[in-house]
XYZ file of C-alpha atoms in Angstrom:
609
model
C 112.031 104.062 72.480
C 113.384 107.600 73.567
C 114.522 110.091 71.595
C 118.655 108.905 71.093
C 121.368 111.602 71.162
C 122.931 112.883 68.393
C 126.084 110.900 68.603
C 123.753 107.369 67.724
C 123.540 106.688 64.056
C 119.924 105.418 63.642
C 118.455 103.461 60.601
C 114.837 105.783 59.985
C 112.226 102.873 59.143
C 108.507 103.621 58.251
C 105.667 101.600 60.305
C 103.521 100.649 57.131
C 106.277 99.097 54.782
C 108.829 98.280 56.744
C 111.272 100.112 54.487
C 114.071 102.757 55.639
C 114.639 106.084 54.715
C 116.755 107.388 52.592
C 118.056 109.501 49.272
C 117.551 108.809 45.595
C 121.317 109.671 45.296
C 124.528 108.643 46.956
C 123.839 109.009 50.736
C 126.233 112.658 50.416
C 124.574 114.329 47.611
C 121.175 116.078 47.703
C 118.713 114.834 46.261
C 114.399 113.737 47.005
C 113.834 111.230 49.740
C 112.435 107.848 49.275
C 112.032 104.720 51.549
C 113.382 101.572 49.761
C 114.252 97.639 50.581
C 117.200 96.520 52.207
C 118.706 93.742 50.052
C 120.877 90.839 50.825
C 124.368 91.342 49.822
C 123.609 95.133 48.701
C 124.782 98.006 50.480
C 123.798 99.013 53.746
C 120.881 100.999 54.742
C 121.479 104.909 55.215
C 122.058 106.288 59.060
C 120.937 109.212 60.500
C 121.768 111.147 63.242
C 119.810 113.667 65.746
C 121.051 117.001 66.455
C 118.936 118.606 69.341
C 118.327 122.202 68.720
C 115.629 124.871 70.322
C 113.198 125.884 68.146
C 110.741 129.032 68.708
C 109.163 129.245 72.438
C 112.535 126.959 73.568
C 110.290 123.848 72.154
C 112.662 120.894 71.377
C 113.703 120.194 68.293
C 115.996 118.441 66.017
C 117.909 118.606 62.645
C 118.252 114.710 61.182
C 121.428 114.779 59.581
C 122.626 112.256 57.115
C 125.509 110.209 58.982
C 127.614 109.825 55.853
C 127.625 112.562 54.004
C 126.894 115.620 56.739
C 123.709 116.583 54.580
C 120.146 117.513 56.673
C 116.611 116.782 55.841
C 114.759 120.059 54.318
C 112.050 121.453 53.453
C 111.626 122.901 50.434
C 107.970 123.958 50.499
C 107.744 123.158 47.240
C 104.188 122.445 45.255
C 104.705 118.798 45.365
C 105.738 118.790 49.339
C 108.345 116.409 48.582
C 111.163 116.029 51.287
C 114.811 116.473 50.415
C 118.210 115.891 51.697
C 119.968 119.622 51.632
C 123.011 121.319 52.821
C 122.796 122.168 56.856
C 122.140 126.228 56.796
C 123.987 128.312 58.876
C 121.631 129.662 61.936
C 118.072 128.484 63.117
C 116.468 127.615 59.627
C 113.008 126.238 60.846
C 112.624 124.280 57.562
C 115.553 121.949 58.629
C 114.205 121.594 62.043
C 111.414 118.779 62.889
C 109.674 117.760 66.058
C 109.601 113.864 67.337
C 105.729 113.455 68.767
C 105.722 109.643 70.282
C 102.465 107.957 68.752
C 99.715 107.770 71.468
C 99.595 103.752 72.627
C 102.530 103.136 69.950
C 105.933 102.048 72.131
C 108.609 103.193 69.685
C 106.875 104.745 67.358
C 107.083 108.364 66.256
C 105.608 111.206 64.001
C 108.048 113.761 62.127
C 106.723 116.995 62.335
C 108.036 119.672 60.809
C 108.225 122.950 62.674
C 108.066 125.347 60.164
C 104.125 124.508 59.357
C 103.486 121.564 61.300
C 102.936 118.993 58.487
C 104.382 115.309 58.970
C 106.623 112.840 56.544
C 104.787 110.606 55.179
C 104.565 108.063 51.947
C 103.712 109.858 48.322
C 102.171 105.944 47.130
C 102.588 103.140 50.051
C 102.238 100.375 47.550
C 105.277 101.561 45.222
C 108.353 100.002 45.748
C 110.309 102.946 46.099
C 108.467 106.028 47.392
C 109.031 109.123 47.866
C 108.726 111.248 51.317
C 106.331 114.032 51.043
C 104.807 116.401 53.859
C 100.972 115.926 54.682
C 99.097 117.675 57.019
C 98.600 114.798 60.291
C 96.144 112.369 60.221
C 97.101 109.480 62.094
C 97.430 106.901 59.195
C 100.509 104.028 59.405
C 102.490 105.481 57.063
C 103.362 108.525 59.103
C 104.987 106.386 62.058
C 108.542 106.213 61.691
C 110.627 104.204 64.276
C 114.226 104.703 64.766
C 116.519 101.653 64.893
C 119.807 102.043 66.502
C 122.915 100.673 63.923
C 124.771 97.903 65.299
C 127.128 98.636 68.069
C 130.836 100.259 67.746
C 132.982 97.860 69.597
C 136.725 97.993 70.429
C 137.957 94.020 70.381
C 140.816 92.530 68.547
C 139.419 89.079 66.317
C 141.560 86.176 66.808
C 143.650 84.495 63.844
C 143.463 80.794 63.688
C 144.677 78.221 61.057
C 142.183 77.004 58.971
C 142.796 73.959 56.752
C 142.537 73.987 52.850
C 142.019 70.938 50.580
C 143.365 70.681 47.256
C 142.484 68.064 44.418
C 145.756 66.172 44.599
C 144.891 65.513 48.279
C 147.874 67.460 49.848
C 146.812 69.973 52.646
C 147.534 73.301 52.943
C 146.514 76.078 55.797
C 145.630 80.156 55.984
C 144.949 82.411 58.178
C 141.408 83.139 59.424
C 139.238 85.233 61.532
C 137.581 82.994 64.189
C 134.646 83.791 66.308
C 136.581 85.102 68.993
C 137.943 88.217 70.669
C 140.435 89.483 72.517
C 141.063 92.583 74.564
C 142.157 95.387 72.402
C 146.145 96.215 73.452
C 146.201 99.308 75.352
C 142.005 99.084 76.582
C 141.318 101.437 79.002
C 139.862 100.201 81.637
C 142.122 96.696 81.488
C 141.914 93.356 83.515
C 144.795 91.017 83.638
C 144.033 87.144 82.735
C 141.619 85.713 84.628
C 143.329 83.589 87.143
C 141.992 80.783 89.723
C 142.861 81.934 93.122
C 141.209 79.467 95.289
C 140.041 75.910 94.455
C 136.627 76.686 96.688
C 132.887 77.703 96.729
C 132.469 76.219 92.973
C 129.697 74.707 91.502
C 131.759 71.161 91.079
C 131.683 68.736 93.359
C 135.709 69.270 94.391
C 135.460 72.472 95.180
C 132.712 72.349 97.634
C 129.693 71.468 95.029
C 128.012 74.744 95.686
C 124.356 75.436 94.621
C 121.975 78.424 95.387
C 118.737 76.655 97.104
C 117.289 79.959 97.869
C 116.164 83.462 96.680
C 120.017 84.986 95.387
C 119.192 88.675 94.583
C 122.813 89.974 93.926
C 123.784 94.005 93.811
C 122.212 95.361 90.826
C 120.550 98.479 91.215
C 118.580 97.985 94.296
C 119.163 99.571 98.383
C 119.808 96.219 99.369
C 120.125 92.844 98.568
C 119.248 89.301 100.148
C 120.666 85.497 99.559
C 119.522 82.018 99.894
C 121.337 79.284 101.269
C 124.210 78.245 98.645
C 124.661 81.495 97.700
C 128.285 83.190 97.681
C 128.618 86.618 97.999
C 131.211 89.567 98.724
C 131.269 92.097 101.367
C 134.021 93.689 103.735
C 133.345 91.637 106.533
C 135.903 93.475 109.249
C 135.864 96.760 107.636
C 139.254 96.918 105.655
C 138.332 98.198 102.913
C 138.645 95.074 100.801
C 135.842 92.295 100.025
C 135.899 89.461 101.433
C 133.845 86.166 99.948
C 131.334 85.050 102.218
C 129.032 81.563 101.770
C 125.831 80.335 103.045
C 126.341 76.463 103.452
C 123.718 74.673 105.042
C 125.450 72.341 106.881
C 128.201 74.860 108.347
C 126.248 77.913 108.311
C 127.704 81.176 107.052
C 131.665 80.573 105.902
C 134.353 83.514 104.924
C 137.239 83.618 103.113
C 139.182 86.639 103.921
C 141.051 88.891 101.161
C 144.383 88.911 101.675
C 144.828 92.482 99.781
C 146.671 90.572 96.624
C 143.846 89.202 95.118
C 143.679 85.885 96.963
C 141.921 84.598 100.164
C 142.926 82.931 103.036
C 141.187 79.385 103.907
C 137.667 79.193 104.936
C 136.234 79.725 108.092
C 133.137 79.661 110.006
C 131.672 82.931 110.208
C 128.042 82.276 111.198
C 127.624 78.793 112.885
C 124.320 76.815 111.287
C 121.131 77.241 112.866
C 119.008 74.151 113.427
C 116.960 72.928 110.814
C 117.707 75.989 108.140
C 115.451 77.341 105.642
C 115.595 77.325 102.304
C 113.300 80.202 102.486
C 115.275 82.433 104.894
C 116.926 85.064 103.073
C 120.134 86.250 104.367
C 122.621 89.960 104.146
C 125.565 90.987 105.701
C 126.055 94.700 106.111
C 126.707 97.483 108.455
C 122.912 98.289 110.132
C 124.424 100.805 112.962
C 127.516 103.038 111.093
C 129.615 101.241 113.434
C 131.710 100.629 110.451
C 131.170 96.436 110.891
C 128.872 94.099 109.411
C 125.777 92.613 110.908
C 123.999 89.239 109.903
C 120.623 90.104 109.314
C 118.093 87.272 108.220
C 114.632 87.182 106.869
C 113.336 84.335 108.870
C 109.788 82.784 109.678
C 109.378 84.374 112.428
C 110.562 87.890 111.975
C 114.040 89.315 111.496
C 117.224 88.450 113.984
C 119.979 89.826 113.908
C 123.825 88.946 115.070
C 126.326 91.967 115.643
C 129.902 91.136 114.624
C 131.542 90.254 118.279
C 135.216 90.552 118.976
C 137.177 87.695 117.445
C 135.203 89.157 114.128
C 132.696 86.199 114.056
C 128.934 86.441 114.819
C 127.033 84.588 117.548
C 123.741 83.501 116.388
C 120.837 85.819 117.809
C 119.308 83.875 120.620
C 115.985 84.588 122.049
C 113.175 86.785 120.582
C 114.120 88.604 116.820
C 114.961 91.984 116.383
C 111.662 92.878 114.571
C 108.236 90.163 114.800
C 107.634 91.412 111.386
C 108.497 91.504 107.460
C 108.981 87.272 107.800
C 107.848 84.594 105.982
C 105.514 82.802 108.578
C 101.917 83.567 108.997
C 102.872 85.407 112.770
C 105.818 87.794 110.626
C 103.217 89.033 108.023
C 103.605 86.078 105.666
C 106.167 87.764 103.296
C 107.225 86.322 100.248
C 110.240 86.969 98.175
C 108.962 86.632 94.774
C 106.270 88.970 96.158
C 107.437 91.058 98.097
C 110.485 93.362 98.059
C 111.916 94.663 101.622
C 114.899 96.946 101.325
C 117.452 97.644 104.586
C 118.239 101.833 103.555
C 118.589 104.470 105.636
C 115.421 106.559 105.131
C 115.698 109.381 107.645
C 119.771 109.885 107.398
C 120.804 110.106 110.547
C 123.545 106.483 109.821
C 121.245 103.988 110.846
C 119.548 101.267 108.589
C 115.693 100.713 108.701
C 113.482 98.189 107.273
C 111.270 98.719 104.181
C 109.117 96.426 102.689
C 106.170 96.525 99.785
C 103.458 94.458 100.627
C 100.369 93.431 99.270
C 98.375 96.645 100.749
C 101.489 99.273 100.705
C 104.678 100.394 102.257
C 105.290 99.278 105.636
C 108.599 100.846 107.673
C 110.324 99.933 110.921
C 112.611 102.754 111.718
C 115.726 101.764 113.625
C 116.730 104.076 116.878
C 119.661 104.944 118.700
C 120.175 101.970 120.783
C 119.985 99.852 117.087
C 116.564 98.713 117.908
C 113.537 98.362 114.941
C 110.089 100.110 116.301
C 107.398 97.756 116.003
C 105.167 97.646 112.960
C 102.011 100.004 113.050
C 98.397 98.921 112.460
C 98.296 100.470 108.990
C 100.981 100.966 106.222
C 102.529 104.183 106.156
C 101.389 104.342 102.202
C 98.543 101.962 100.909
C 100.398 101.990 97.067
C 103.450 100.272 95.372
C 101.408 97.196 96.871
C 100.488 94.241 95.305
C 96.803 94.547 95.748
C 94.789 96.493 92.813
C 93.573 99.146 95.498
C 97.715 99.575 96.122
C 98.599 99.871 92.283
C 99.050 96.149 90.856
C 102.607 96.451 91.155
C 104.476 92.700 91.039
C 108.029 92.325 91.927
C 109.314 90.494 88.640
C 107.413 93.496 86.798
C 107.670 96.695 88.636
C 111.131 97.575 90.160
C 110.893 99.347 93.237
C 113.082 101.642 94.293
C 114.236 104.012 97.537
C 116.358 106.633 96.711
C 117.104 110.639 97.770
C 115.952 112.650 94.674
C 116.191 115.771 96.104
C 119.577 115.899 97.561
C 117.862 116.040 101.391
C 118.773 113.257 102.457
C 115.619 111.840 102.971
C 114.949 108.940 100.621
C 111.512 108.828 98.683
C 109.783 105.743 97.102
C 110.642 105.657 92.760
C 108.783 102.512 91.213
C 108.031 101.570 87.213
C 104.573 100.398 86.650
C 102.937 99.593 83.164
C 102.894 103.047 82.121
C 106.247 105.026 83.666
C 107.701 106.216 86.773
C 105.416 107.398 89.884
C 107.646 108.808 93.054
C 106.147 109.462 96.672
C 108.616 111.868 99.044
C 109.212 112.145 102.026
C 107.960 114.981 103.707
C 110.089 116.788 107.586
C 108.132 114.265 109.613
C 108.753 111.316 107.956
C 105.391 110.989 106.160
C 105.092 109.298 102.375
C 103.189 111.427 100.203
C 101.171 110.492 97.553
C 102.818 108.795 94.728
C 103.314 111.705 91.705
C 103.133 110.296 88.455
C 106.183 111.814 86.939
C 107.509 110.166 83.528
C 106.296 108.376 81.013
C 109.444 105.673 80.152
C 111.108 102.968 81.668
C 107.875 101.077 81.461
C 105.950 98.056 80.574
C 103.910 100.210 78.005
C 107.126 101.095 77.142
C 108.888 97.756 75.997
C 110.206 97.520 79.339
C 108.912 93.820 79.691
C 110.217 92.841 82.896
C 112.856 93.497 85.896
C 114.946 90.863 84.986
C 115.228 91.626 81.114
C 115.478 95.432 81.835
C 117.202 95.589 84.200
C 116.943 99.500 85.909
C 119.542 101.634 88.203
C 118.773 104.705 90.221
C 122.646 106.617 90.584
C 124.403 109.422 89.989
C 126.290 109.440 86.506
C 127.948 112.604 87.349
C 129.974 111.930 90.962
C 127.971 114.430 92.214
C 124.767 116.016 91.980
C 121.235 114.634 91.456
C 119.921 111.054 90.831
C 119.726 109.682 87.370
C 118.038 106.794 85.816
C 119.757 104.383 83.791
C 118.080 101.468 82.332
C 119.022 98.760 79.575
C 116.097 99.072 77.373
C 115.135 97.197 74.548
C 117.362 99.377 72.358
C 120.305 99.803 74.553
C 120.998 102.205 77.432
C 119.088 104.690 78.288
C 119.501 107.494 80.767
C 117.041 110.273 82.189
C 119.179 112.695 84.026
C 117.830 113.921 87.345
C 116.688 117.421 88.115
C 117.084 117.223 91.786
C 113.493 117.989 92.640
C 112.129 114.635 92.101
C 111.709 114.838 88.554
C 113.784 113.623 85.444
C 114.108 115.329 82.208
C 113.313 113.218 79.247
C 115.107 110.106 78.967
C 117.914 109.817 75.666
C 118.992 106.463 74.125
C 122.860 107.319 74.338
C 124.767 104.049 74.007
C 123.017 101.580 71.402
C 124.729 98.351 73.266
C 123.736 96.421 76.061
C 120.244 95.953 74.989
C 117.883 92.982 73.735
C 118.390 94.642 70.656
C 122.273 93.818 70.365
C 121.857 90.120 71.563
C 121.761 91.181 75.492
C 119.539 88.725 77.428
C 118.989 88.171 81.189
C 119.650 84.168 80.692
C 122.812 84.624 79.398
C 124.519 87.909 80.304
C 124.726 90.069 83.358
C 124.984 93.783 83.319
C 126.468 96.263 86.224
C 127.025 99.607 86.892
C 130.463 100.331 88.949
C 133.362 102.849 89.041
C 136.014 100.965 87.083
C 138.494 103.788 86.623
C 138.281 105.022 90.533
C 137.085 108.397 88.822
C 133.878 108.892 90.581
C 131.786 107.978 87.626
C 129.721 104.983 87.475
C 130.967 103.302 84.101
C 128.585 99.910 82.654
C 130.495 96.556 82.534
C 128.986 93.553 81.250
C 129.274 89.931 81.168
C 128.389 88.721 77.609
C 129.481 86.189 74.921
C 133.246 86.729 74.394
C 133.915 87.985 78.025
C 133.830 91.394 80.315
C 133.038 94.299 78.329
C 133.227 97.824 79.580
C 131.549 101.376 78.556
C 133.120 104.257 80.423
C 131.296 106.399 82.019
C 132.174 110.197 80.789
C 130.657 111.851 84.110
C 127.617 113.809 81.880
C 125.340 111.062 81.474
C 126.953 109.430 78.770
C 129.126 106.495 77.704
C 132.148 105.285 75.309
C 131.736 102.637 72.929
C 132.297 99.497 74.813
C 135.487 97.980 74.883
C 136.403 93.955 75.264
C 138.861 94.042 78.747
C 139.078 90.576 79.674
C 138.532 87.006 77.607
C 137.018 85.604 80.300
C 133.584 85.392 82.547
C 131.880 85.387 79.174
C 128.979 82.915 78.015
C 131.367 81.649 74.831
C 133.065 77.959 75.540
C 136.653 80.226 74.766
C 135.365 82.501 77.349
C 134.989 80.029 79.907
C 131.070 79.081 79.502
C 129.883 80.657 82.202
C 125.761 80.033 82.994
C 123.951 82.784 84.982
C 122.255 80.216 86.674
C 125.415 78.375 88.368
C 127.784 80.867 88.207
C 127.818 84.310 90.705
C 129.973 86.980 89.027
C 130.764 89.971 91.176
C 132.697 93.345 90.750
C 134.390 94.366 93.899
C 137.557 95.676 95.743
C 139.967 93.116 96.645
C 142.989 94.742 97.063
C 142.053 97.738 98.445
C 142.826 100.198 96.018
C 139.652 101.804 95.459
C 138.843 100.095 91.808
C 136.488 96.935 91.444
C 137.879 94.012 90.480
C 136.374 91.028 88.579
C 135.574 87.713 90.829
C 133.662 85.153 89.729
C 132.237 81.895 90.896
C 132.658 78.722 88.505
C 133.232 75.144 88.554
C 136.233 74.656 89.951
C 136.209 77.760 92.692
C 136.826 81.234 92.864
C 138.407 82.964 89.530
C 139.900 86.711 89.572
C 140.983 89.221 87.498
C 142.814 92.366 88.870
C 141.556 95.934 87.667
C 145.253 97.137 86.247
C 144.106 100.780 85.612
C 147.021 102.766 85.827
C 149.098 99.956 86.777
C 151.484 97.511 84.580
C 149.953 95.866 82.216
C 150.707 91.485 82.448
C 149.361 90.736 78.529
């Protein structure tokens, strides 16, 4: 796990017994340190917190400050070396400073070094009960790894009251008031979604409103350049370049369908956008979006034999591409390279900046690219990659798609987008150098890995964006702790990454089969803020523009996994955040039984609850 920021309160547990750290005295008096058992029904285990400080030579350090009562861990140097809990001193007091060192092959894991003479906390007697914390010099054993734990997450929800029965002996019934398991939005939640409201009886998953099922690959925005549907799939893009998104379906038997936003949250009736080619493919993966900067979509399919594509005509529909496709390559027959979608990734990104979209795609030997010219044609595949790594293959790095996100993305602020991927052990980046060329991969961080606790794509999932509004990219991933964020130098490197919101995470109940988790400007203030779908509804962190995040708050009872929350399944039910109306803030649409659900983003608007 990274090292959190200071504003996390953090349970201190030692490797070897299991037990957490704390004082032989109330948690605000000073006292010896000990680790000790958490009991059942006794009080809770003492919380720490990390305050970063420099130490000498601007090395990184920290003071671990008791979260209760304000006192700091100290050392004493006394004969016995034993640890205490001691009023903060004023100025840079090297006893009350200690180093994290990660433990070598050990995800999680940490020494606690002291920087005054380099000795580490460990266990006076491992087999006592309660033992104290005393400084030895390092040698590697159990007891000196110490892991933090984040505390369970700060939440702003209102519980519900319900009725619940009593029974008496003389048989005569009686009720009181109880908390039940469910939430509601907080009055006054900033962000805040109105009521989630069915706005068209269409594109659901029941068989009235159109019996709608994904058949194929439905990769839908979550971090990544670009993304690509199966047939089934429902989507939303700005089809005629409004400004508002409009819902668009793949239906086999039609072919690609819109409903048009009408700018007040509903859509007009469905119409043929795309007519159905003959015999479709489940295995074709489909996008809309603007390949040219004309400002107006394109259809642009991943087909067997290559990739066509349809410009948007006049009367805002698109003719199916006729004749040879746009590129004989990055397809799924045997005579387009025999690409496979749970193999291998292709992204449509601008790579060069001058508007237009190319194709990228990762393939078993390396990075192939089909750069797009001026008259919106894609250049014909050469007879080698243009990098022989992020492949597939061993010689090409091992990487697998539902392992190793892969990203494209400008970390430099050039304009010129370099490869970022996560293997086993961290983050390797190639750039991209004034002709074009991919450069080695650099190996650049050790996080955000499989080594890590990273386990998978899905599970984890990981976003390359600026938290800021402007300047360089950052990294944001939902670890197995909660969120984590390495903020972006803007020379292709990333400082170390922080824990800084302990939500979100496996650790708080956060899994990829039941919840889904964006990031999206809610408030229209430039900063990405993190909204997720989870058990009681749509919960929202807000994004404070420095790389960090507010407690999450509940904004809409709806969307969520809970039956009161509607029981919506990842697996049958597309959720999307986008702009409706118009306004420049995502709204909440969402995909269920019966059709297509919404609820407006009322931020600075009247409130309907």
């Amino acid at each position: 796990m990274p090292v959190p920021t200071e504003e996390l309160k953090l349970q201190i547990v030692n490797a070897a017994t299991g037990k957490t750290l704390a004082v032989d005295a109330a948690p605000g008096a000073q006292g010896a340190l000990v680790v000790r058992d958490v009991l059942d029904g006794g009080p809770s285990p003492e919380q720490w917190q990390l305050i970063p400080v420099q130490a000498a030579q601007d090395e990184q350090a920290y003071v671990i400050r008791n979260a209760a009562g304000g006192k700091v861990i100290d050392n004493p140097a006394a004969a016995d070396r034993g640890v205490r809990q001691w009023d903060a001193a004023a100025g840079n007091n090297d006893a009350q400073q200690w180093r994290l060192v990660p433990v070598e092959g050990e995800a999680g894991l940490y020494l606690i070094e002291g920087v005054s003479d380099g000795a580490v906390l460990d266990l006076a007697d491992p087999d006592e009960d309660e033992t104290r914390i005393v400084l030895h010099e390092y040698d590697n054993t159990r007891s000196q790894h110490w892991r933090f734990v984040p505390a369970e997450p700060e939440r702003t929800s209102d519980p519900v009251l319900s009725w619940e029965p009593l029974s008496h002996w003389n048989s005569r019934r009686s009720w009181r008031l109880a908390r039940s398991t469910a939430l509601r939005p907080v009055p006054g939640a900033t962000p805040a979604f109105s009521d989630m409201l069915l706005v068209l009886q269409r594109f659901g998953s029941d068989q009235g409103a159109g019996g709608w099922r994904s058949d194929g690959v439905d990769r839908s925005p979550s971090g990544q350049p670009t993304w690509w549907a199966g047939l089934g799939a429902r989507f939303l893009t700005d089809i005629a370049g409004t400004g508002r998104a409009d819902i668009v379906g793949l239906e086999p038997a039609k072919g690609a369908v819109v409903s048009s936003s009408r700018g007040d949250g509903t859509f007009d009736d469905e119409r043929v956008l795309h007519p159905s080619v003959p015999s479709p493919s489940s295995t074709d993966l489909w996008t809309l979006v603007d390949t040219t900067g004309d400002g107006r979509c394109d259809v642009v399919v991943l087909a067997s034999d290559g990739v066509p594509v349809s410009p948007r005509a006049e009367d805002g529909t698109f003719t199916p591409a006729g004749g040879e496709p746009a590129l004989k390559a990055f397809g799924h027959g045997p005579q387009a390279g025999a690409w496979q979608a749970d193999k291998h990734p292709r992204f449509l990104v601008d790579t060069t900046g001058d508007g237009r979209l190319d194709l990228v795609g990762f393939h078993d030997d390396g990075v192939w690219v089909s750069l797009q010219d001026e008259e919106g044609k894609f250049a014909p595949l050469t007879d080698e990659p243009v990098l022989r790594a992020f492949g597939r293959d061993e010689e090409a790095g091992g990487w697998l798609a539902d392992t190793h996100p892969r990203f494209l993305a400008d970390t430099r602020g050039d304009g010129r987008l370099g490869l970022v991927g996560f293997h086993d052990d961290g983050v390797w980046v190639s750039l991209q150098d004034e002709d074009g060329t991919f450069l080695d991969p650099l190996y650049i961080l050790d996080d955000f890995g499989v080594d890590q606790g990273w386990s998978s794509a899905e599970e984890h999932p990981r976003f390359l964006l600026r938290t800021t509004g402007d300047g360089a990219v950052d990294i944001v991933g939902f670890g197995p702790q909660g969120v984590v964020v390495s903020r972006g130098r803007g020379d292709a490197t990333f400082e170390p990454p922080k824990l800084v919101l302990n939500d979100f995470g496996l650790a708080q109940g956060w899994t990829s089969k039941r919840h889904l988790r964006f990031l999206a400007d809610v408030t229209g203030d430039g900063n990405p803020d993190i909204v997720g779908f989870g058990d009681e509804g749509v919960w929202v962190s807000h994004g404070r523009g420095d790389g960090q995040f507010e407690r999450a708050q509940l904004v809409c009872r709806g969307f969520g996994y809970h039956d009161d929350a509607g029981a919506w399944r990842v697996d049958r039910h597309p959720r999307f955040l986008a702009d409706i109306t118009g306004d420049g803030r995502v709204d909440i649409v969402g995909f269920g039984g019966p059709g297509v659900y919404v609820a407006r983003n009322l931020f600075r608007h009247f409130r309907t609850r």
